[in-house]
């Protein structure tokens, strides 16, 4: 391979694992790290490189950070004990994929630049299937040098890269906007499909008709079939949303921006999570609506 | 023309006028009625038939009722003085297009059937342009005889007819579900596009990126460009939504169904209407968000 790079993926959850697989498939020398040692071993069996993070960090051309939130991102990058940035060679690039506040991304960029490390604000969208197939959408911003250093990783993992500016923060801002809508649309779909049941509209009929009408959304077309078939296998779980809408509402609060629909959707996901549905597919927020009005969804037993 | 019918359209607003034009274009003998005599004259100049409603009602094969709400629908059909149903011949069909509660549609069907008149519950979707081009979506339910009698009108006015069952009510139920989503999605788009501005995401960039991401919706793709271009020419006005979401929330209340996102969207449209934006395009709900956080939208002057 002409442009073979040495890449580390930190965080091998449903998204990170797929990203690591896509990098391997593209021929890059790929290290995978996770707090779960079994996941690390599994990735090594698939062809991942072996090596203690501190021992090999100086060989990395890129580090893809696919952890849950800003706290974990900061720990992985700058913690006194386990932070990786101080081990990296000059010119290495960090691709930071978690959904975080734009201000946090700017702070991380600054800290990396102090150490001659590039930082690409690069939140991802698309779900675990697209991650595994190298077909993510990435909402990226950073310096031209950060983009250039990150290009082999972007090429291997994304089908769409939105280049949103030459400073960290713009990528995270767009991701927050997208998550606001995605979360509200899932809750709205759940509200509408259960409201429909009260009026004699079956979930199957809902999917068939509304997906062709002005009331449709990307999330509706993707998630409503889960409810119609009663299948809550978590492609993206309920617990994502208290986290991501929490970030949106925090940023909004800082900007003194009133976001009543986001706040309402947040409460529905919190109710879903609080009632034990956190690890189910996020379409399970419909169960909160169903319970609140005594309805039975497809695949559920009447109590 | 082989199957030339005599049709009346009652209510020549932006939707009704387009429906009447489509019927004319299809070759039907078409009468148009409205409380505004100038609109009636304009339609007659375009080829509409002339005749006092009571004098010619017995010749109608179909009556399309395109008024604002259930009160107006009931008045047009059954008012002691001006109600048309008692003048109609047996086998005539009423197509009732207003957004109404399913129970109301069932009541109207029953009253029509008592008088040997067919009733098709047929709320419409698609906006004034599609109405004028005969390309509406119609969410219809009614007896097979009602469908059969209404067929020439459906053929002339709709590109998609969802046949939702053999009783009135199912059409209106699906329309209510669609309006819930459409209204929530417009408000969510407004919330997201203005939130984006606080984070440095321009409305143009919003349209460009989000319409290709998981956060998109039919309404977002249709309405967000109005905000980006600062053009609030009313294709569908703010004032539609306090009415239609009001119907949704009333039906939901009757069913003891809690609809927090619909309720939140309702408040934003009420604020838009209350602050003098009622006759602007419904995308103007974004101005409520903008004002509430001191933002300036494209095309607005900074105060």
Coordinates of C-alpha atoms in Angstrom, one line a residue:
Chain A
X1 CA 0.0 0.0 0.0
X2 CA 1.3 3.4 -1.1
X3 CA 0.1 5.5 1.8
X4 CA 0.0 3.1 4.7
X5 CA -0.3 4.9 8.0
X6 CA -0.1 3.9 11.6
X7 CA -3.4 4.8 13.3
X8 CA -4.8 4.2 16.8
X9 CA -8.5 4.1 17.6
X10 CA -9.2 4.8 21.3
X11 CA -12.6 3.6 22.3
X12 CA -13.9 0.4 20.6
X13 CA -17.6 0.8 21.1
X14 CA -20.2 0.2 18.4
X15 CA -18.8 3.2 16.4
X16 CA -15.1 3.0 17.3
X17 CA -14.9 -0.7 16.5
X18 CA -16.4 -0.2 13.0
X19 CA -14.0 2.7 12.4
X20 CA -11.0 0.5 13.4
X21 CA -12.3 -2.2 11.1
X22 CA -12.6 0.2 8.2
X23 CA -9.0 1.4 8.8
X24 CA -7.7 -2.2 8.8
X25 CA -9.6 -2.9 5.6
X26 CA -8.0 0.1 4.0
X27 CA -4.6 -1.3 4.8
X28 CA -3.5 0.9 7.6
X29 CA -1.4 -0.4 10.5
X30 CA -4.2 -0.1 13.2
X31 CA -4.0 -0.3 16.9
X32 CA -7.3 -0.5 18.9
X33 CA -7.6 0.5 22.6
X34 CA -10.5 0.1 25.0
X35 CA -11.2 -0.3 28.7
X36 CA -12.6 -3.7 27.9
X37 CA -9.6 -6.0 27.3
X38 CA -11.7 -8.6 25.5
X39 CA -12.7 -6.1 22.9
X40 CA -9.1 -5.2 22.3
X41 CA -8.2 -8.9 21.9
X42 CA -11.0 -9.5 19.5
X43 CA -9.8 -6.6 17.4
X44 CA -6.2 -8.0 17.4
X45 CA -7.6 -11.3 16.2
X46 CA -9.1 -9.5 13.2
X47 CA -5.7 -8.1 12.4
X48 CA -5.2 -5.2 14.8
X49 CA -1.6 -4.4 15.8
X50 CA -0.4 -5.3 19.3
X51 CA 1.5 -2.9 21.6
X52 CA 1.2 -1.1 24.8
X53 CA -0.2 2.4 24.1
X54 CA 2.6 4.3 25.8
X55 CA 5.3 2.2 24.0
X56 CA 4.0 2.7 20.5
X57 CA 2.3 6.1 20.7
X58 CA 5.3 7.8 19.2
X59 CA 4.8 5.9 16.0
X60 CA 1.2 7.0 15.4
X61 CA 0.3 9.2 12.4
X62 CA -3.3 9.6 13.6
X63 CA -5.3 9.0 16.7
X64 CA -9.1 8.6 16.4
X65 CA -10.8 9.2 19.7
X66 CA -14.3 7.6 19.8
X67 CA -15.3 7.9 23.4
X68 CA -18.6 8.9 25.0
X69 CA -18.2 12.5 25.9
X70 CA -15.9 15.4 26.7
X71 CA -14.7 14.1 30.1
X72 CA -13.6 10.9 28.5
X73 CA -12.1 12.8 25.5
X74 CA -10.0 15.0 27.9
X75 CA -8.9 12.0 29.9
X76 CA -7.8 10.1 26.9
X77 CA -5.9 13.0 25.6
X78 CA -4.5 14.9 28.6
X79 CA -4.8 12.9 31.8
X80 CA -1.5 12.9 33.8
X81 CA -1.3 9.2 33.8
X82 CA -3.0 7.9 30.7
X83 CA -3.2 10.9 28.4
X84 CA -1.7 10.1 25.0
X85 CA -0.9 13.5 23.5
X86 CA 2.4 14.1 25.3
X87 CA 3.7 10.8 23.7
X88 CA 2.8 11.7 20.1
X89 CA 5.3 12.9 17.5
X90 CA 5.0 16.4 16.1
X91 CA 2.6 16.5 13.1
X92 CA 0.4 13.7 14.4
X93 CA -3.3 14.4 14.1
X94 CA -6.1 13.7 16.6
X95 CA -9.6 13.1 15.2
X96 CA -12.0 13.7 18.0
X97 CA -15.4 12.1 17.3
X98 CA -17.5 12.4 20.5
X99 CA -20.4 14.8 20.5
X100 CA -19.0 17.8 22.6
X101 CA -19.6 21.5 23.1
X102 CA -17.9 23.7 20.4
X103 CA -16.0 25.5 23.2
X104 CA -14.6 22.3 24.5
X105 CA -13.4 21.4 21.0
X106 CA -11.6 24.7 20.7
X107 CA -9.9 24.2 24.0
X108 CA -8.7 20.7 23.0
X109 CA -7.4 22.2 19.7
X110 CA -5.4 24.8 21.6
X111 CA -3.9 22.3 24.0
X112 CA -2.9 20.0 21.1
X113 CA -1.4 22.9 19.1
X114 CA 0.8 23.8 22.1
X115 CA 2.3 20.3 21.7
X116 CA 2.7 20.5 17.9
X117 CA -0.1 18.0 17.4
X118 CA -3.0 18.7 14.9
X119 CA -6.6 18.5 16.1
X120 CA -9.5 17.8 13.8
X121 CA -12.9 18.5 15.3
X122 CA -14.7 15.5 13.7
X123 CA -18.0 14.4 15.2
X124 CA -19.5 11.5 13.3
X125 CA -23.0 10.5 12.2
X126 CA -24.5 7.5 10.6
X127 CA -24.7 4.6 13.1
X128 CA -22.8 1.4 13.7
X129 CA -23.5 -0.2 10.3
X130 CA -22.1 2.8 8.4
X131 CA -19.1 2.9 10.8
X132 CA -18.3 -0.7 10.0
X133 CA -18.6 -0.1 6.2
X134 CA -16.5 3.0 6.1
X135 CA -19.5 5.1 5.1
X136 CA -19.8 7.6 8.0
X137 CA -20.7 11.3 7.6
X138 CA -18.2 13.4 9.4
X139 CA -18.8 17.1 10.3
X140 CA -15.2 18.3 10.4
X141 CA -13.4 21.5 11.1
X142 CA -9.8 22.3 11.7
X143 CA -6.7 23.8 10.2
X144 CA -5.8 22.9 6.6
X145 CA -2.8 20.9 8.1
X146 CA -5.1 19.0 10.4
X147 CA -7.3 18.1 7.4
X148 CA -4.3 17.1 5.3
X149 CA -2.9 14.9 8.1
X150 CA -6.3 13.3 8.7
X151 CA -7.1 12.6 5.1
X152 CA -6.1 8.9 5.0
X153 CA -8.3 8.3 8.0
X154 CA -11.2 10.3 6.5
X155 CA -10.9 8.4 3.3
X156 CA -11.0 5.1 5.0
X157 CA -14.0 5.8 7.3
X158 CA -16.3 8.3 5.7
X159 CA -18.4 8.6 2.5
X160 CA -19.2 12.2 3.3
X161 CA -16.9 14.7 4.9
X162 CA -18.4 18.2 5.5
X163 CA -15.5 20.6 5.7
X164 CA -16.9 23.3 8.0
X165 CA -14.1 25.7 8.5
X166 CA -10.5 26.1 9.6
X167 CA -11.1 26.1 13.4
X168 CA -12.2 23.4 15.8
X169 CA -15.8 24.1 17.1
X170 CA -17.6 24.4 13.8
X171 CA -17.9 20.7 13.4
X172 CA -19.2 20.2 16.9
X173 CA -21.6 23.1 16.5
X174 CA -23.1 21.4 13.4
X175 CA -23.2 18.1 15.2
X176 CA -25.2 19.7 18.1
X177 CA -27.6 21.1 15.6
X178 CA -28.1 17.8 13.9
X179 CA -28.5 16.0 17.3
X180 CA -31.1 18.5 18.4
X181 CA -33.2 17.6 15.3
X182 CA -32.5 13.9 15.3
X183 CA -33.5 13.6 19.0
X184 CA -36.6 15.7 18.6
X185 CA -37.6 13.8 15.4
X186 CA -37.4 10.4 17.1
X187 CA -39.5 11.6 20.0
X188 CA -42.0 13.3 17.6
X189 CA -42.2 10.1 15.6
X190 CA -42.9 8.2 18.9
X191 CA -45.5 10.8 19.9
X192 CA -47.3 10.6 16.5
X193 CA -47.2 6.8 16.0
X194 CA -48.8 6.3 19.5
X195 CA -51.2 9.1 19.0
X196 CA -52.2 7.4 15.8
X197 CA -52.9 4.1 17.7
X198 CA -55.4 6.0 19.8
X199 CA -57.2 7.0 16.6
X200 CA -57.2 3.6 15.0
X201 CA -54.1 4.2 12.8
X202 CA -52.0 1.0 13.0
X203 CA -48.2 1.4 13.2
X204 CA -47.9 -0.4 9.8
X205 CA -50.3 2.0 8.2
X206 CA -48.5 4.9 9.8
X207 CA -45.2 3.8 8.2
X208 CA -46.8 3.2 4.9
X209 CA -48.7 6.5 4.6
X210 CA -46.7 9.1 6.6
X211 CA -43.4 8.2 5.1
X212 CA -44.8 9.5 1.8
X213 CA -46.4 12.7 3.3
X214 CA -45.2 16.1 4.5
X215 CA -44.9 14.7 8.0
X216 CA -42.0 12.5 7.3
X217 CA -38.4 12.7 8.5
X218 CA -35.2 10.7 8.1
X219 CA -35.5 9.5 11.7
X220 CA -39.2 8.5 11.2
X221 CA -38.4 6.4 8.1
X222 CA -35.5 4.8 9.9
X223 CA -37.0 4.2 13.4
X224 CA -40.8 3.9 13.0
X225 CA -40.4 0.4 11.4
X226 CA -38.7 -0.8 14.6
X227 CA -42.0 0.0 16.4
X228 CA -44.2 -1.5 13.8
X229 CA -42.2 -4.7 14.0
X230 CA -41.7 -4.6 17.8
X231 CA -37.9 -5.0 17.4
X232 CA -35.9 -2.9 19.8
X233 CA -32.5 -4.3 19.1
X234 CA -30.3 -1.3 19.9
X235 CA -28.8 0.2 16.7
X236 CA -28.6 3.4 18.6
X237 CA -29.8 3.3 22.2
X238 CA -32.1 5.4 24.3
X239 CA -29.2 6.3 26.6
X240 CA -27.5 8.3 23.8
X241 CA -30.2 11.0 24.0
X242 CA -30.1 12.2 27.6
X243 CA -26.4 12.6 26.9
X244 CA -26.6 14.3 23.5
X245 CA -29.7 16.4 24.2
X246 CA -28.0 17.3 27.5
X247 CA -25.1 18.7 25.6
X248 CA -27.4 20.6 23.3
X249 CA -29.4 22.1 26.2
X250 CA -26.2 23.0 28.0
X251 CA -24.8 24.8 25.0
X252 CA -28.2 26.4 24.5
X253 CA -28.3 27.6 28.1
X254 CA -24.8 29.1 27.8
X255 CA -26.1 31.0 24.8
X256 CA -29.3 32.0 26.6
X257 CA -31.2 30.2 23.9
X258 CA -34.7 28.8 24.8
X259 CA -35.2 25.4 23.2
X260 CA -38.7 24.2 24.3
X261 CA -39.0 21.3 21.9
X262 CA -35.5 19.9 22.7
X263 CA -36.4 20.2 26.4
X264 CA -39.7 18.3 25.9
X265 CA -37.9 15.6 23.9
X266 CA -35.2 15.3 26.6
X267 CA -37.9 14.6 29.3
X268 CA -39.3 11.8 27.2
X269 CA -35.9 10.1 26.8
X270 CA -35.2 10.6 30.5
X271 CA -38.5 8.9 31.2
X272 CA -37.5 6.1 28.9
X273 CA -34.1 5.7 30.5
X274 CA -35.5 6.0 34.0
X275 CA -38.1 3.3 33.4
X276 CA -35.4 0.8 32.4
X277 CA -35.4 1.2 28.6
X278 CA -31.9 2.8 28.4
X279 CA -30.2 0.0 26.6
X280 CA -33.0 -0.6 24.1
X281 CA -33.1 1.0 20.6
X282 CA -34.1 4.6 20.9
X283 CA -37.4 4.0 19.2
X284 CA -38.4 2.5 22.6
X285 CA -39.2 6.0 23.7
X286 CA -42.5 5.1 22.2
X287 CA -43.1 2.8 25.1
X288 CA -43.2 5.8 27.4
X289 CA -46.0 7.3 25.3
X290 CA -47.8 3.9 25.1
X291 CA -47.6 3.4 28.9
X292 CA -48.8 6.9 29.6
X293 CA -52.0 6.3 27.7
X294 CA -52.6 2.7 28.3
X295 CA -51.8 1.5 24.8
X296 CA -50.1 -1.8 23.7
X297 CA -47.4 -1.6 21.0
X298 CA -46.8 -4.4 18.5
X299 CA -44.8 -7.2 20.1
X300 CA -45.8 -6.2 23.7
X301 CA -48.0 -8.2 25.9
X302 CA -51.1 -6.5 27.3
X303 CA -50.7 -6.1 31.0
Chain B
X1 CA -65.6 14.6 -22.5
X2 CA -66.9 11.1 -21.6
X3 CA -67.4 11.4 -17.9
X4 CA -68.2 15.1 -17.5
X5 CA -69.6 15.8 -14.0
X6 CA -71.2 18.7 -12.4
X7 CA -69.2 19.7 -9.3
X8 CA -69.4 22.4 -6.8
X9 CA -66.4 23.7 -4.7
X10 CA -67.4 25.5 -1.6
X11 CA -64.6 27.6 -0.2
X12 CA -62.3 29.2 -2.7
X13 CA -59.2 29.9 -0.5
X14 CA -55.7 29.0 -1.6
X15 CA -56.5 25.3 -1.6
X16 CA -60.1 25.4 -2.8
X17 CA -59.4 27.7 -5.7
X18 CA -56.7 25.4 -7.0
X19 CA -59.0 22.4 -6.6
X20 CA -61.7 24.2 -8.6
X21 CA -59.2 25.1 -11.3
X22 CA -58.1 21.5 -11.5
X23 CA -61.7 20.4 -11.9
X24 CA -62.3 22.9 -14.7
X25 CA -59.1 21.8 -16.5
X26 CA -60.3 18.2 -16.3
X27 CA -63.4 19.3 -18.2
X28 CA -66.0 19.2 -15.4
X29 CA -68.9 21.6 -15.2
X30 CA -67.6 23.4 -12.1
X31 CA -69.3 25.9 -9.8
X32 CA -67.3 27.8 -7.2
X33 CA -68.7 29.4 -4.0
X34 CA -67.1 31.6 -1.5
X35 CA -68.1 34.3 1.0
X36 CA -65.9 36.7 -1.0
X37 CA -68.0 37.6 -4.2
X38 CA -64.9 38.8 -6.0
X39 CA -63.2 35.4 -5.8
X40 CA -66.4 33.8 -7.1
X41 CA -66.4 36.3 -10.1
X42 CA -62.8 35.7 -10.8
X43 CA -63.4 31.9 -10.9
X44 CA -66.4 32.4 -13.3
X45 CA -64.1 34.5 -15.6
X46 CA -61.8 31.5 -15.7
X47 CA -64.6 29.3 -16.9
X48 CA -66.6 28.5 -13.7
X49 CA -70.3 28.0 -14.1
X50 CA -72.8 30.6 -12.9
X51 CA -75.8 29.9 -10.7
X52 CA -77.2 30.5 -7.3
X53 CA -76.2 27.6 -5.0
X54 CA -79.8 26.7 -4.0
X55 CA -81.0 26.9 -7.6
X56 CA -78.5 24.5 -9.1
X57 CA -77.6 22.3 -6.1
X58 CA -79.9 19.5 -7.3
X59 CA -77.7 19.1 -10.5
X60 CA -74.5 18.5 -8.5
X61 CA -72.8 15.1 -8.8
X62 CA -70.2 16.1 -6.2
X63 CA -69.6 18.8 -3.7
X64 CA -66.0 19.5 -2.5
X65 CA -66.0 21.4 0.8
X66 CA -62.7 23.2 1.4
X67 CA -63.4 25.4 4.4
X68 CA -61.3 26.2 7.4
X69 CA -62.6 23.9 10.2
X70 CA -65.5 21.7 11.5
X71 CA -67.8 24.6 12.4
X72 CA -67.6 25.9 8.8
X73 CA -68.0 22.4 7.4
X74 CA -71.1 21.8 9.4
X75 CA -72.6 25.2 8.5
X76 CA -72.0 24.7 4.8
X77 CA -73.5 21.2 4.9
X78 CA -76.4 21.4 7.4
X79 CA -77.2 25.0 8.4
X80 CA -80.9 25.7 8.4
X81 CA -80.5 28.6 6.0
X82 CA -77.5 27.9 3.9
X83 CA -76.8 24.2 4.3
X84 CA -76.5 22.4 0.9
X85 CA -77.1 18.8 1.7
X86 CA -80.9 19.0 1.8
X87 CA -80.9 20.3 -1.8
X88 CA -78.7 17.5 -3.2
X89 CA -79.9 14.6 -5.3
X90 CA -79.6 11.0 -4.0
X91 CA -76.2 9.5 -4.8
X92 CA -74.4 12.9 -4.8
X93 CA -71.1 12.7 -2.9
X94 CA -69.6 15.2 -0.4
X95 CA -65.8 15.4 -0.3
X96 CA -64.9 17.0 3.0
X97 CA -61.4 18.4 2.9
X98 CA -60.9 20.5 6.2
X99 CA -58.8 19.1 9.0
X100 CA -61.3 17.9 11.5
X101 CA -61.6 15.4 14.4
X102 CA -62.3 11.8 13.3
X103 CA -65.5 11.8 15.4
X104 CA -66.8 14.9 13.6
X105 CA -66.2 13.2 10.3
X106 CA -68.2 10.2 11.4
X107 CA -71.1 12.4 12.5
X108 CA -71.1 14.2 9.2
X109 CA -71.1 10.8 7.3
X110 CA -74.1 9.6 9.3
X111 CA -76.1 12.8 8.7
X112 CA -75.3 12.6 5.0
X113 CA -76.3 9.0 4.8
X114 CA -79.7 9.8 6.4
X115 CA -80.3 11.9 3.3
X116 CA -79.0 9.4 0.8
X117 CA -75.9 11.5 0.2
X118 CA -72.4 9.9 0.2
X119 CA -69.7 11.3 2.3
X120 CA -66.0 10.9 1.7
X121 CA -63.7 11.9 4.6
X122 CA -61.0 13.4 2.4
X123 CA -58.5 15.8 4.1
X124 CA -55.9 17.1 1.7
X125 CA -52.1 17.7 1.9
X126 CA -49.6 19.3 -0.4
X127 CA -50.1 23.1 -0.4
X128 CA -51.6 25.6 -2.8
X129 CA -49.2 24.9 -5.7
X130 CA -50.1 21.2 -5.8
X131 CA -53.8 22.0 -5.4
X132 CA -53.6 24.2 -8.5
X133 CA -51.8 21.5 -10.4
X134 CA -54.2 18.7 -9.5
X135 CA -51.4 16.9 -7.6
X136 CA -52.7 16.8 -4.0
X137 CA -52.3 13.9 -1.6
X138 CA -55.7 12.9 -0.2
X139 CA -56.1 10.8 2.9
X140 CA -59.5 9.3 2.2
X141 CA -61.9 7.0 3.9
X142 CA -65.6 6.2 3.2
X143 CA -67.9 3.6 1.8
X144 CA -67.0 2.0 -1.6
X145 CA -70.0 3.9 -3.1
X146 CA -68.6 7.2 -1.7
X147 CA -65.2 6.4 -3.3
X148 CA -66.8 5.4 -6.6
X149 CA -68.9 8.6 -6.8
X150 CA -65.9 10.7 -5.8
X151 CA -63.5 9.1 -8.3
X152 CA -63.8 11.7 -11.1
X153 CA -63.0 14.5 -8.5
X154 CA -60.1 12.5 -7.0
X155 CA -58.7 11.8 -10.4
X156 CA -58.8 15.5 -11.3
X157 CA -57.3 16.9 -8.1
X158 CA -54.9 14.3 -6.6
X159 CA -51.7 12.5 -7.6
X160 CA -51.9 10.3 -4.5
X161 CA -55.1 9.0 -2.9
X162 CA -54.5 6.9 0.3
X163 CA -57.6 4.7 0.7
X164 CA -57.8 4.3 4.5
X165 CA -60.9 2.3 5.1
X166 CA -64.7 2.1 4.5
X167 CA -65.8 4.5 7.2
X168 CA -65.3 8.3 7.6
X169 CA -62.9 9.1 10.4
X170 CA -59.8 7.1 9.3
X171 CA -58.9 9.8 6.8
X172 CA -59.1 12.5 9.4
X173 CA -57.2 10.4 11.9
X174 CA -54.3 10.1 9.5
X175 CA -54.4 13.8 8.7
X176 CA -54.2 14.6 12.4
X177 CA -51.2 12.3 12.7
X178 CA -49.5 14.0 9.7
X179 CA -50.3 17.5 11.0
X180 CA -48.8 16.7 14.4
X181 CA -45.6 15.8 12.8
X182 CA -45.6 18.6 10.2
X183 CA -46.2 21.2 12.9
X184 CA -43.6 19.8 15.3
X185 CA -41.1 19.5 12.4
X186 CA -41.5 23.1 11.4
X187 CA -41.0 24.3 14.9
X188 CA -38.0 21.9 15.4
X189 CA -36.4 23.3 12.2
X190 CA -36.9 26.8 13.5
X191 CA -35.4 25.9 16.9
X192 CA -32.4 24.2 15.3
X193 CA -31.7 26.8 12.6
X194 CA -31.7 29.6 15.2
X195 CA -29.8 27.5 17.8
X196 CA -27.2 27.0 15.0
X197 CA -26.9 30.8 14.5
X198 CA -25.9 31.1 18.2
X199 CA -23.1 28.6 17.5
X200 CA -21.9 30.2 14.3
X201 CA -23.7 28.0 11.9
X202 CA -25.2 30.2 9.2
X203 CA -28.7 29.4 7.9
X204 CA -27.3 28.6 4.4
X205 CA -24.8 26.2 5.9
X206 CA -27.6 24.6 7.9
X207 CA -29.6 24.0 4.8
X208 CA -26.6 22.7 2.9
X209 CA -25.4 20.2 5.5
X210 CA -28.4 19.2 7.6
X211 CA -30.6 18.4 4.6
X212 CA -28.1 15.6 3.9
X213 CA -27.9 14.3 7.5
X214 CA -30.0 12.2 9.9
X215 CA -31.5 15.4 11.3
X216 CA -33.5 16.2 8.1
X217 CA -37.2 16.2 7.5
X218 CA -39.6 17.0 4.7
X219 CA -40.6 20.2 6.4
X220 CA -37.0 21.2 7.0
X221 CA -36.1 20.8 3.4
X222 CA -39.2 22.7 2.3
X223 CA -39.2 25.5 4.9
X224 CA -35.6 26.2 6.0
X225 CA -34.7 27.8 2.7
X226 CA -37.4 30.4 3.4
X227 CA -35.4 31.4 6.5
X228 CA -32.1 31.3 4.7
X229 CA -33.4 33.7 2.0
X230 CA -35.5 35.8 4.4
X231 CA -38.6 35.2 2.3
X232 CA -41.8 34.8 4.3
X233 CA -44.3 34.9 1.4
X234 CA -47.1 32.7 2.9
X235 CA -47.3 29.4 1.0
X236 CA -48.8 28.0 4.3
X237 CA -49.3 30.6 7.0
X238 CA -48.4 30.6 10.7
X239 CA -52.1 30.8 11.6
X240 CA -52.8 27.3 10.2
X241 CA -50.9 25.8 13.1
X242 CA -52.7 27.1 16.2
X243 CA -55.8 25.7 14.4
X244 CA -54.4 22.3 13.3
X245 CA -52.3 21.6 16.4
X246 CA -55.3 22.7 18.4
X247 CA -57.4 20.0 16.7
X248 CA -54.6 17.5 17.4
X249 CA -54.4 18.4 21.0
X250 CA -58.2 18.4 21.4
X251 CA -58.4 14.9 20.0
X252 CA -55.4 13.8 22.1
X253 CA -57.0 15.2 25.2
X254 CA -60.2 13.3 24.5
X255 CA -58.1 10.1 24.2
X256 CA -56.2 11.0 27.4
X257 CA -53.0 11.1 25.3
X258 CA -50.1 13.2 26.6
X259 CA -48.4 15.0 23.7
X260 CA -45.6 17.2 25.1
X261 CA -43.8 18.0 21.8
X262 CA -47.0 19.0 20.1
X263 CA -47.9 21.1 23.1
X264 CA -44.5 22.8 23.0
X265 CA -44.8 23.4 19.2
X266 CA -48.3 24.8 19.7
X267 CA -46.9 27.5 22.2
X268 CA -44.3 28.6 19.6
X269 CA -46.9 29.0 16.9
X270 CA -49.2 30.8 19.3
X271 CA -46.3 33.2 20.2
X272 CA -45.7 33.7 16.5
X273 CA -49.4 34.5 15.8
X274 CA -49.7 36.6 19.0
X275 CA -46.7 38.7 18.0
X276 CA -48.2 39.6 14.6
X277 CA -46.7 37.0 12.4
X278 CA -49.9 35.0 11.8
X279 CA -50.2 35.8 8.1
X280 CA -46.6 35.2 7.2
X281 CA -45.2 31.9 6.0
X282 CA -45.1 29.4 8.9
X283 CA -41.3 29.4 8.7
X284 CA -41.7 32.8 10.5
X285 CA -42.0 30.9 13.8
X286 CA -38.2 31.1 13.6
X287 CA -38.6 34.8 14.4
X288 CA -40.0 34.0 17.8
X289 CA -36.9 32.0 18.5
X290 CA -34.6 34.7 17.1
X291 CA -36.3 37.4 19.1
X292 CA -36.1 35.3 22.3
X293 CA -32.4 35.1 22.1
X294 CA -31.5 38.4 20.5
X295 CA -30.6 37.0 17.1
X296 CA -31.0 38.6 13.7
X297 CA -32.3 36.4 10.8
X298 CA -31.4 36.9 7.2
X299 CA -33.4 39.7 5.7
X300 CA -34.2 41.3 9.0
X301 CA -32.9 44.6 10.3
X302 CA -31.1 44.6 13.5
X303 CA -33.1 46.6 16.1

